[in-house]
Tab-separated table of C-alpha atoms (C1' of nucleotides) in Angstrom:
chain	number	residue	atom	x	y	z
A	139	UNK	CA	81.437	-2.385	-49.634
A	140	UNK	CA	83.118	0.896	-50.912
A	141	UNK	CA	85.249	2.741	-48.469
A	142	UNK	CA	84.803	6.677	-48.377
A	143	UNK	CA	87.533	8.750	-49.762
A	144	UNK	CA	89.384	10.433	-47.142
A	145	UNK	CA	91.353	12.488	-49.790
A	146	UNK	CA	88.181	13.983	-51.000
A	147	UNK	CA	87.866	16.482	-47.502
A	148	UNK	CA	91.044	17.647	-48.397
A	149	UNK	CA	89.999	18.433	-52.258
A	150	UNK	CA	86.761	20.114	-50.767
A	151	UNK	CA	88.627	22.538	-48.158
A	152	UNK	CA	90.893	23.263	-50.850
A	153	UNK	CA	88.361	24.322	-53.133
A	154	UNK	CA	86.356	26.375	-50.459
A	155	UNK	CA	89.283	28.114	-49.861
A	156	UNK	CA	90.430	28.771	-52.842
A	157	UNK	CA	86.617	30.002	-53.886
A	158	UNK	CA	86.537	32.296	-50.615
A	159	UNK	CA	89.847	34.165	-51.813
A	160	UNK	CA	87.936	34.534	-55.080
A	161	UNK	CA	84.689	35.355	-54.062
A	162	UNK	CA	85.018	36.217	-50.536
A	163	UNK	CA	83.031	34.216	-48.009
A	164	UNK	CA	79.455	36.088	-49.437
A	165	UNK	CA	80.069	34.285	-52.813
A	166	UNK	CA	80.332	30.634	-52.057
A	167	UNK	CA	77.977	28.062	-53.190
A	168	UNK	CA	77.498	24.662	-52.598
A	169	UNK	CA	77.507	24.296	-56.655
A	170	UNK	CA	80.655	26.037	-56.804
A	171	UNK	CA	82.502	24.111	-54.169
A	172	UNK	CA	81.530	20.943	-55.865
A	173	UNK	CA	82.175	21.890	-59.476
A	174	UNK	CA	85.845	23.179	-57.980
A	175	UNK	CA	86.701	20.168	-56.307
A	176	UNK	CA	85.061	18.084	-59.234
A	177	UNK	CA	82.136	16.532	-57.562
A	178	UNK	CA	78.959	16.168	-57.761
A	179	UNK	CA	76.490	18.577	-55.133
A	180	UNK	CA	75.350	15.333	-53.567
A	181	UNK	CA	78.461	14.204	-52.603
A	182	UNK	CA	79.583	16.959	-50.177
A	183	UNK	CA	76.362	15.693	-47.867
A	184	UNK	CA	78.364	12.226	-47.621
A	185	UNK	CA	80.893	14.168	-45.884
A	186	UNK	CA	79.287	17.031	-44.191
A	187	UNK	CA	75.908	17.567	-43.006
A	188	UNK	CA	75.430	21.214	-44.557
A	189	UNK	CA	76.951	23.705	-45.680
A	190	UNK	CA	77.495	24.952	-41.761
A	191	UNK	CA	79.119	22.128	-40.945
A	192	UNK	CA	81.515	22.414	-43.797
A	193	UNK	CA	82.851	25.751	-43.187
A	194	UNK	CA	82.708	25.019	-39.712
A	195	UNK	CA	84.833	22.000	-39.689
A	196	UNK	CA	87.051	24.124	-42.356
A	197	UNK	CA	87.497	26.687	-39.460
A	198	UNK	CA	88.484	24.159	-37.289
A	199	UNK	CA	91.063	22.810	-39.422
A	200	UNK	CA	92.662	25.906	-40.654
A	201	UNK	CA	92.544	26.694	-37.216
A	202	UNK	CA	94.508	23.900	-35.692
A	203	UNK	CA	96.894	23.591	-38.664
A	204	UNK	CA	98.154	27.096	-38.267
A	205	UNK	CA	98.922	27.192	-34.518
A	206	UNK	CA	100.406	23.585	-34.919
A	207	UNK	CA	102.901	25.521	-36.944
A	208	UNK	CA	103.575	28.795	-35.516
A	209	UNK	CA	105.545	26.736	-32.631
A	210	UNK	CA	107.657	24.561	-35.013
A	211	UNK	CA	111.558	24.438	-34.223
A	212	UNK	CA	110.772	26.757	-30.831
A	213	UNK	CA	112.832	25.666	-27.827
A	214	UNK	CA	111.817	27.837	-24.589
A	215	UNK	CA	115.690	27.445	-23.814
A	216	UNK	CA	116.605	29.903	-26.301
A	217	UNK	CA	117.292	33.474	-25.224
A	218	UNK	CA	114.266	35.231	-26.245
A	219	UNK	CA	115.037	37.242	-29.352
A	220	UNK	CA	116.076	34.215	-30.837
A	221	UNK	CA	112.681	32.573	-30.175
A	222	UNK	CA	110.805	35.153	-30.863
A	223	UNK	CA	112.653	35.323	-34.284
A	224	UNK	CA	111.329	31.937	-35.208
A	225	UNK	CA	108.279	32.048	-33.892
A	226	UNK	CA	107.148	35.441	-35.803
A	227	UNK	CA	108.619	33.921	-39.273
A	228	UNK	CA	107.046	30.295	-38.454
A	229	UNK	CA	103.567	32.869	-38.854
A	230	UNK	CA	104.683	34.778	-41.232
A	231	UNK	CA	105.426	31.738	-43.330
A	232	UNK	CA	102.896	29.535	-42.393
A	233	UNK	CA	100.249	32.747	-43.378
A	234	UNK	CA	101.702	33.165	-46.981
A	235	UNK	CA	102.108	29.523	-47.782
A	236	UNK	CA	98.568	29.246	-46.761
A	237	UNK	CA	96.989	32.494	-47.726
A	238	UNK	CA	93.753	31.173	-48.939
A	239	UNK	CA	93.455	30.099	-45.320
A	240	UNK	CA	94.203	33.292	-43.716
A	241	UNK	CA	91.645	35.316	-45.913
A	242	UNK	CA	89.273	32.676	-45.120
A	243	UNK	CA	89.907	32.632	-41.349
A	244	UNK	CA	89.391	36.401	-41.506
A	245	UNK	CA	86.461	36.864	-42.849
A	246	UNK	CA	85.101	34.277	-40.737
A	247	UNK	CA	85.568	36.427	-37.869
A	248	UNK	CA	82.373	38.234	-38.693
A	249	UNK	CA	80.043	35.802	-40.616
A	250	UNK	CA	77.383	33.725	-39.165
A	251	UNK	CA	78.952	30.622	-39.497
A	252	UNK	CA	81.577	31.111	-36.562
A	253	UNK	CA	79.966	30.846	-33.427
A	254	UNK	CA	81.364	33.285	-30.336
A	255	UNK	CA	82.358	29.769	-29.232
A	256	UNK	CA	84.593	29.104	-31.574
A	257	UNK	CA	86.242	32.549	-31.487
A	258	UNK	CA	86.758	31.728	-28.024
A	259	UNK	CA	88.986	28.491	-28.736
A	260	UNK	CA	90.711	30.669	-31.345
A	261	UNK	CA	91.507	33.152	-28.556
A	262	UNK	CA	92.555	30.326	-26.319
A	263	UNK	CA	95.192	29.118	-28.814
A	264	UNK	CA	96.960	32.297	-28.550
A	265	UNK	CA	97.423	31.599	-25.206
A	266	UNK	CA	101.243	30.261	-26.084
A	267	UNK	CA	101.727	33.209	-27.407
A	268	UNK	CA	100.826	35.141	-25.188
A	269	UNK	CA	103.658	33.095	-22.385
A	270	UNK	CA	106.087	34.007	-25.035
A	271	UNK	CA	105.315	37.608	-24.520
A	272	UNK	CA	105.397	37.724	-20.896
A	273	UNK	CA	108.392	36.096	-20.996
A	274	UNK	CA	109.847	39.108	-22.861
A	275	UNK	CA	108.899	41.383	-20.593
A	276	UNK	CA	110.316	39.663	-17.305
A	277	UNK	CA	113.623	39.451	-19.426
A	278	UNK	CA	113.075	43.522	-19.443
A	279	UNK	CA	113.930	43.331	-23.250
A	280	UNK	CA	110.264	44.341	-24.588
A	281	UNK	CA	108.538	47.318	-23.643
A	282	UNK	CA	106.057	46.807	-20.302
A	283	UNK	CA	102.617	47.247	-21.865
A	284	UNK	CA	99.433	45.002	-21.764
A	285	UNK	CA	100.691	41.780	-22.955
A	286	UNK	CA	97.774	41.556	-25.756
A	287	UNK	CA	98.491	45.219	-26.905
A	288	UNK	CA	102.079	43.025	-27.604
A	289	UNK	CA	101.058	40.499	-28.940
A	290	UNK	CA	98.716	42.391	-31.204
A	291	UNK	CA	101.029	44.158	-32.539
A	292	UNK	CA	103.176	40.837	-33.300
A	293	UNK	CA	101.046	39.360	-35.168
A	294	UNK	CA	99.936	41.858	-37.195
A	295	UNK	CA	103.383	42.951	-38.446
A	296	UNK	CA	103.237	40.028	-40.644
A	297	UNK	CA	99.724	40.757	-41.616
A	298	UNK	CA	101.335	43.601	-42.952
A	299	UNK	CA	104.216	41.746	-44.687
A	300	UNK	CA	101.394	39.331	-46.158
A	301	UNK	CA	98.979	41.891	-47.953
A	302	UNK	CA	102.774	43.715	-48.818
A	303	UNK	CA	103.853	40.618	-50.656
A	304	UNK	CA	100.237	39.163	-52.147
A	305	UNK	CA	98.481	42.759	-53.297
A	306	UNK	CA	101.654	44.449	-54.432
A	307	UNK	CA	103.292	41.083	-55.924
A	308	UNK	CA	106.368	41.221	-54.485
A	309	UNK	CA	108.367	38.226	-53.693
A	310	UNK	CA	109.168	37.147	-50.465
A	311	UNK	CA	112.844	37.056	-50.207
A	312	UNK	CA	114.727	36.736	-46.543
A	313	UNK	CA	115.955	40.316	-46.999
A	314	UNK	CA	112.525	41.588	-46.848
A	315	UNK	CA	111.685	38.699	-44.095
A	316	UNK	CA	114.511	40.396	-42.367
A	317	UNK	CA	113.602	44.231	-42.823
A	318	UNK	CA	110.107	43.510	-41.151
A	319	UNK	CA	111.335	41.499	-38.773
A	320	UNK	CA	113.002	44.604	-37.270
A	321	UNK	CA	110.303	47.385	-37.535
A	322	UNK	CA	108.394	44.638	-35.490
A	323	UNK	CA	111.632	44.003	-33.499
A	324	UNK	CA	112.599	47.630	-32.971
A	325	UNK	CA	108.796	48.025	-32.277
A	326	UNK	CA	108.560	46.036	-28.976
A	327	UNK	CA	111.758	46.034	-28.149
A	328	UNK	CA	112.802	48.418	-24.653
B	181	UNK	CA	55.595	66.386	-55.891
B	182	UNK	CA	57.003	64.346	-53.470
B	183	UNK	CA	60.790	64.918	-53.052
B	184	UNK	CA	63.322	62.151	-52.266
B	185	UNK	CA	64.360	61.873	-48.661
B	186	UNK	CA	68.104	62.227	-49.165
B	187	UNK	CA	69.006	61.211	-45.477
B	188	UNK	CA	67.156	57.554	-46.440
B	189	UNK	CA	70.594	56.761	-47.621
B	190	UNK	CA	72.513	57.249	-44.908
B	191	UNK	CA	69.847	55.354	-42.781
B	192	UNK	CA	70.071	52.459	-45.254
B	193	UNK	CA	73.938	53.016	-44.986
B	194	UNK	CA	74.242	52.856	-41.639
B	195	UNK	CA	71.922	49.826	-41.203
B	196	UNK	CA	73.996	47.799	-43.981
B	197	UNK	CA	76.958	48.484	-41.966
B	198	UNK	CA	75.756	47.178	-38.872
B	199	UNK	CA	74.641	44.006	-40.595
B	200	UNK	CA	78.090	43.635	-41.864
B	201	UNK	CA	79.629	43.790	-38.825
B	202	UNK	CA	76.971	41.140	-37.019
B	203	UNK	CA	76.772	38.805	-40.117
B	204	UNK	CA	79.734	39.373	-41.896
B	205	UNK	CA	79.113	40.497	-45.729
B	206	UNK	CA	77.948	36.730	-46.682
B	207	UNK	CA	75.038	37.518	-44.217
B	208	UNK	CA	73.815	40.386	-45.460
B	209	UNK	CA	70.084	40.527	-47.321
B	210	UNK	CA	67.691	43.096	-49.049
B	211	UNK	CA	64.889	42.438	-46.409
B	212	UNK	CA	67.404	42.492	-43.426
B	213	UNK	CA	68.548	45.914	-44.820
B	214	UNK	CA	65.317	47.174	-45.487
B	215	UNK	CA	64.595	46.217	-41.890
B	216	UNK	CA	67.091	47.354	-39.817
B	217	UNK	CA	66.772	50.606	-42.117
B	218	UNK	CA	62.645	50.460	-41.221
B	219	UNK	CA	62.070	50.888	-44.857
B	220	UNK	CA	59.807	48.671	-47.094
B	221	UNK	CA	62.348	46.224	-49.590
B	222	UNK	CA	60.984	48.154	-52.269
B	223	UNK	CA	62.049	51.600	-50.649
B	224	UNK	CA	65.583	50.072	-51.609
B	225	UNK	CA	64.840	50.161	-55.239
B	226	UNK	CA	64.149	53.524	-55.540
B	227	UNK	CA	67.619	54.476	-53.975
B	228	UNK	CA	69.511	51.811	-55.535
B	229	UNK	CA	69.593	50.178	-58.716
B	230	UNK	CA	70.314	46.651	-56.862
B	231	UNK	CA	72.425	45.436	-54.147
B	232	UNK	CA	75.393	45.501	-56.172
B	233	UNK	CA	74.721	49.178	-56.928
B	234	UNK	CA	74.010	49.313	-53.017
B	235	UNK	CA	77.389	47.883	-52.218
B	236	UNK	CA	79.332	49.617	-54.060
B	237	UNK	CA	78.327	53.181	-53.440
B	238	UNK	CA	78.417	52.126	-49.769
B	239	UNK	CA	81.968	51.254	-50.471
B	240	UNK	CA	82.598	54.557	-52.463
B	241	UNK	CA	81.500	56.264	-49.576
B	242	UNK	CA	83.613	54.663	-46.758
B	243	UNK	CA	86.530	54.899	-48.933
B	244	UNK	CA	86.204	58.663	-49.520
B	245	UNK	CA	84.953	59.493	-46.276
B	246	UNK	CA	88.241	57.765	-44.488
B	247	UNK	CA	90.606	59.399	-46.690
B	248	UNK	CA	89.090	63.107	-46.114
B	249	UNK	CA	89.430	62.298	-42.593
B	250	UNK	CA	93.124	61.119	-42.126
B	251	UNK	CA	94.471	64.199	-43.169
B	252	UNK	CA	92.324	66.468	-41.218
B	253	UNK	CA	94.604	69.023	-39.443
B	254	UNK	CA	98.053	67.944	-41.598
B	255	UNK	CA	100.112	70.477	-42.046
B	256	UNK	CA	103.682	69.761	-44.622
B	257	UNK	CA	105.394	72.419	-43.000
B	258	UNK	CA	105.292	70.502	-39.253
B	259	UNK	CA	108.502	68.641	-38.780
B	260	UNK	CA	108.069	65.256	-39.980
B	261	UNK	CA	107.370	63.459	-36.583
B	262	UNK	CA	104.637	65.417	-35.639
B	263	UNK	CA	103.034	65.871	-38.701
B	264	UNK	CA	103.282	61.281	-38.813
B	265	UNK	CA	101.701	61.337	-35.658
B	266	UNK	CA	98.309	63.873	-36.587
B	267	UNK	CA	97.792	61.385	-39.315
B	268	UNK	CA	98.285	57.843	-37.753
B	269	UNK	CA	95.926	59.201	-34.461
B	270	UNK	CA	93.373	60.534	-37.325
B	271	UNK	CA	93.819	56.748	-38.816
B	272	UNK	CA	93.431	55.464	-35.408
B	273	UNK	CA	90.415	57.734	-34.110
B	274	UNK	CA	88.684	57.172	-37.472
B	275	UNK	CA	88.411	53.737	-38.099
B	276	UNK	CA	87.584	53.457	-33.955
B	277	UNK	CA	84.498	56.052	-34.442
B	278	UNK	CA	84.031	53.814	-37.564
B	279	UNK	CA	84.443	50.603	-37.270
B	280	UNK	CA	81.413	49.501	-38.768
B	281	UNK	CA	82.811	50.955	-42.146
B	282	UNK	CA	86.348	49.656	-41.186
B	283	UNK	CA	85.287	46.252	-40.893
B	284	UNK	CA	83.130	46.175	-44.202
B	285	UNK	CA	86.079	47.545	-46.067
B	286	UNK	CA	88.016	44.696	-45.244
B	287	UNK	CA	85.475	42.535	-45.959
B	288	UNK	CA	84.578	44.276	-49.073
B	289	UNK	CA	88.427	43.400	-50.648
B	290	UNK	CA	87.487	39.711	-50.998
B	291	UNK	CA	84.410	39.887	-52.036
B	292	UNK	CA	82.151	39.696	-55.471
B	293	UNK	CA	80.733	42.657	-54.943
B	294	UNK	CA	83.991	45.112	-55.195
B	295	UNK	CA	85.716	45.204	-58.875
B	296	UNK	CA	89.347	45.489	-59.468
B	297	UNK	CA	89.236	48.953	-60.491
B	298	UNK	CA	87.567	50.378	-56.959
B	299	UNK	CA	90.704	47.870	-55.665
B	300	UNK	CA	93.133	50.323	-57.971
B	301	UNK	CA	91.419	53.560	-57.053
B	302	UNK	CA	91.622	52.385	-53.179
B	303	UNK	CA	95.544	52.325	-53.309
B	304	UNK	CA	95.454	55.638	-55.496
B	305	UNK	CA	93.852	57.265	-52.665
B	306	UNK	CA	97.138	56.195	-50.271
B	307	UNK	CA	99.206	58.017	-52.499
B	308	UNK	CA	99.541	61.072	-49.953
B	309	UNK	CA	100.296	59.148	-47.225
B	310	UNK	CA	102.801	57.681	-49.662
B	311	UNK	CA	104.098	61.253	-50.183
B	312	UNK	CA	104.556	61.267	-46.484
B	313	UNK	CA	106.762	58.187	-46.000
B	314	UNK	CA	109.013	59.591	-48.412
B	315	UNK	CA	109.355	62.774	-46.676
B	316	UNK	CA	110.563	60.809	-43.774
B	317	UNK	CA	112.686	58.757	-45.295
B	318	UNK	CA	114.268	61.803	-47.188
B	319	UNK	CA	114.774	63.357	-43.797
B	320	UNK	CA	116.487	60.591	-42.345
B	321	UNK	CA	114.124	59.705	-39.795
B	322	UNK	CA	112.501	56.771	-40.962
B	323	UNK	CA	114.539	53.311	-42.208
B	324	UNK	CA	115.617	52.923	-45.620
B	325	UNK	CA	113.095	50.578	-46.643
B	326	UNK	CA	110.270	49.998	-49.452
B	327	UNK	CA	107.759	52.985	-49.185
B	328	UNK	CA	105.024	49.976	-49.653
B	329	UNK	CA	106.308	48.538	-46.737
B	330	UNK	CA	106.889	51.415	-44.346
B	331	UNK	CA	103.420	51.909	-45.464
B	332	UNK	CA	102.080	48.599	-44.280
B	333	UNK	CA	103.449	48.825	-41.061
B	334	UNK	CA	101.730	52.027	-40.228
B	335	UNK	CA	98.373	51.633	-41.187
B	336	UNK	CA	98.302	47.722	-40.007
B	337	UNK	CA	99.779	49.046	-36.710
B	338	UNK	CA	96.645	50.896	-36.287
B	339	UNK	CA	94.826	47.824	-37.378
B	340	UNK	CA	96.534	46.297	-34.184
B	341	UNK	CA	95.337	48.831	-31.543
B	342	UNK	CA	91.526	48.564	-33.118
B	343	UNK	CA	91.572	44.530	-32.759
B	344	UNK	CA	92.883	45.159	-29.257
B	345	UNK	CA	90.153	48.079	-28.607
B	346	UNK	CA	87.175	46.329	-29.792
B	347	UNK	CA	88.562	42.785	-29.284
B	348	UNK	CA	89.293	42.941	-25.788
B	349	UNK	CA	86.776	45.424	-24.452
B	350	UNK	CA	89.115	48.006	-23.627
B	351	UNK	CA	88.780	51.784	-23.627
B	352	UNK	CA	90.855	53.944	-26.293
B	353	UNK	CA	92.794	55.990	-23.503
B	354	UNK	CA	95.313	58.584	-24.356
B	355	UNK	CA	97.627	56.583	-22.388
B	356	UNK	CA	97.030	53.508	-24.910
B	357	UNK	CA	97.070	56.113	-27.706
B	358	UNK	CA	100.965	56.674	-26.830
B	359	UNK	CA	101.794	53.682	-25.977
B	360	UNK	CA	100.699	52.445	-29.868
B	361	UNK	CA	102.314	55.198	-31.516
B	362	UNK	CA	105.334	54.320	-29.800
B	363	UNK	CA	105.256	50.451	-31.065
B	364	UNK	CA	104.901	51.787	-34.249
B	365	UNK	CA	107.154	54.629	-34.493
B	366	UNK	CA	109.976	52.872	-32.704
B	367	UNK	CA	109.546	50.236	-35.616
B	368	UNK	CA	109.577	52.485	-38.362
B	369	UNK	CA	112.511	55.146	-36.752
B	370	UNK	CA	116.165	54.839	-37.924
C	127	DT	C1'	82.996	-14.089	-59.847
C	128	DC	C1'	79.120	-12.570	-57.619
C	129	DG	C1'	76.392	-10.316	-54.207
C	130	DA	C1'	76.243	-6.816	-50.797
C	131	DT	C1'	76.898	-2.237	-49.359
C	132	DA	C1'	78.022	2.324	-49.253
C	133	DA	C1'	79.885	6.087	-52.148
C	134	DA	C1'	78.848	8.993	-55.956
C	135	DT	C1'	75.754	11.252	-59.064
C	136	DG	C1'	72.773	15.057	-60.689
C	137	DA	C1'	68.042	15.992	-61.632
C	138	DA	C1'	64.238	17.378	-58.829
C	139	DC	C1'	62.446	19.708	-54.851
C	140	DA	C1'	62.234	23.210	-51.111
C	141	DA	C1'	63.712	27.294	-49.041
C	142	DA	C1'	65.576	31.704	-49.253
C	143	DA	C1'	66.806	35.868	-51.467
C	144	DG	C1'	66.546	39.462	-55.174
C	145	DT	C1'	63.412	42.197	-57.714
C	146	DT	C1'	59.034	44.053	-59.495
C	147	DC	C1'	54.668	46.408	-59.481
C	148	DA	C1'	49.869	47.682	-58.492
C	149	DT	C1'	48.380	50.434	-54.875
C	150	DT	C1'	48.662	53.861	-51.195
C	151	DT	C1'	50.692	57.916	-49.101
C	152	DA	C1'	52.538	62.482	-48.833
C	153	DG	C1'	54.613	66.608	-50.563
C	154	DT	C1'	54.260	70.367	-54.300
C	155	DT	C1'	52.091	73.267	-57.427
C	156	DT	C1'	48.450	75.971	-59.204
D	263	DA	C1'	41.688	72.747	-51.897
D	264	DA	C1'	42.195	69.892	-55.707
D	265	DA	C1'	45.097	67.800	-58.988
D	266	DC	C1'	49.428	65.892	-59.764
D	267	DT	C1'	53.514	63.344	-59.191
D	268	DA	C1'	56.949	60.750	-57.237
D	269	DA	C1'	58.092	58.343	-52.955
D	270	DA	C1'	56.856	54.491	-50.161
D	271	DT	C1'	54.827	50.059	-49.407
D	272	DG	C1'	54.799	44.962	-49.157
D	273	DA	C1'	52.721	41.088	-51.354
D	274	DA	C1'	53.709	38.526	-55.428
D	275	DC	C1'	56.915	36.930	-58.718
D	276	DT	C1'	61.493	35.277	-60.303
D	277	DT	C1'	65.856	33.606	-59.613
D	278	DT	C1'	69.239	31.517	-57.026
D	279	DT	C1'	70.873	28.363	-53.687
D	280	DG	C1'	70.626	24.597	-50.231
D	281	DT	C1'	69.214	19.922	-49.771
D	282	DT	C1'	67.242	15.389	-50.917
D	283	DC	C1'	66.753	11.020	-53.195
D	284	DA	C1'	66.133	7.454	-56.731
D	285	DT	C1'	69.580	5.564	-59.483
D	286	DT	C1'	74.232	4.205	-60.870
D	287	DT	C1'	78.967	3.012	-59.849
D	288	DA	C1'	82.836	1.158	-57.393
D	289	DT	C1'	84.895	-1.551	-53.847
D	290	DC	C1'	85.111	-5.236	-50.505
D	291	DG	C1'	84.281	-9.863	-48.550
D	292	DA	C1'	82.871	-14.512	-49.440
DNA sequence: TCGATAAATGAACAAAAGTTCATTTAGTTT
DNA sequence: AAACTAAATGAACTTTTGTTCATTTATCGA
């Protein structure tokens, strides 16, 4: 018998995400995601149930791909502002070589495919994060406020570097990986 | 003759905006509008060419409406550090009273529904806050870096303090207030 | 090589959403 | 107060989109 095509998931979340980035998540159709990933309609039912289903499982993955990578290279035995440093350009990285998944990922914050369940996991995998941050503070070199006020403000500084480098198309080189690594640096710091 | 109820579209405003921020844009339909609004679907039609045409002067609208209201109270002649801080608290205090609008504006940028011209105009209408980043860089007070960038880090700094405010139940206190302006102006200081 | 089985297809069907329009309602004018 | 006109309505119509299914194609085991 004929063994399903493993590959083909792959082509499918590729082409949602790239359609999302296009069209936002209001403009996707099953149609489209098929004719993008060169399939027929029918065949994204072999693989998902509905179209639910696939942008849920799509969340899931995007999900679990990025915080497998935001931790890459870290060693707790650092001193902190070295750890920290790889940590925030692990995201920062990881956010611009996957951009289509970061739009995507936001705008599923608000759209009736993510469940509050889900946004709860999400929240959950912050949680290393957020040890990181605490550690900080007991080292005394970041500022003593509410640890998700930090952590916030972390990873949003390369939000900013992202839209900075995609909408005004600017290229990412280390000097400017380096410049907004210390307005986040200088930020925190006590 | 009858004359047209003017404040229909700020009731059919307001409801669109509050199905944005429960649905997410991609969830967003005529009838739901038309509901929420407690208007017939046609009632829409009579205000609004379409949806498109519905979307976009909602958009308009948001866009102008934030811009008037980030400069409320700026005077040039304030030294440069307090004159930063009237605008990033209107930022702050605006989107806050508005999320609704803040969240559909970010939704909006990925989307069918906004061209690449309101995109354009959009950054046009930074240009005085631009202005502003040069001042302070001019002065000395603010680092040496890409206007765009300074730029980034301020407004997505206030981005920060809304996730953490709506996120994370918390109340906007003055104390947090502070606390955020000093992440951010710690960043951006020489 | 052949038969069996599941993947793949895309036209057809069903459900949902956008839009229209005949009719009713409510101000405005004379 | 009556006539007039445009707003308001919501059921009906049209278009779009999600989903199914009979048919074809490709792969595997015997």
């Amino acid at each position: 018998m004929k063994a399903r095509d493993e590959t083909k998931i792959g082509q499918i979340f590729a082409a949602t995400l790239q359609l999302v980035v296009e069209m936002g998540i209001a403009g996707i159709t099953m149609r489209q995601i098929a004719k993008k990933a060169r399939l027929a309609t029918g065949t994204l039912y072999i693989y998902f149930r509905d179209k639910d289903d696939l942008i849920h499982q799509l969340y899931e993955d995007c999900r679990n791909a990025s915080i497998n990578a935001y931790f890459k290279g870290y060693d707790p035995d650092l001193p902190f502002k070295e750890g920290f440093r790889i940590i925030w350009i692990n995201i920062l990285h990881f956010r611009i070589e996957n951009f289509d998944a970061a739009v995507f990922m936001e705008q599923s914050y608000h759209s009736p495919f993510i469940s509050e369940s889900s946004k709860e996991m999400s929240r959950d995998l912050l949680r290393p994060l957020f040890k990181l941050m605490e550690r900080g503070k007991e080292a005394k070199v970041v500022k003593e406020l509410d640890t998700v006020l930090l952590l916030m403000f972390m990873v949003g500084s390369t939000n900013d570097v992202i839209k900075y480098i995609k909408y005004h198309q600017r290229k990412l080189t280390d000097d400017i990986i380096q410049q907004a690594f210390t307005l986040c640096w200088d930020g925190l710091k006590r």
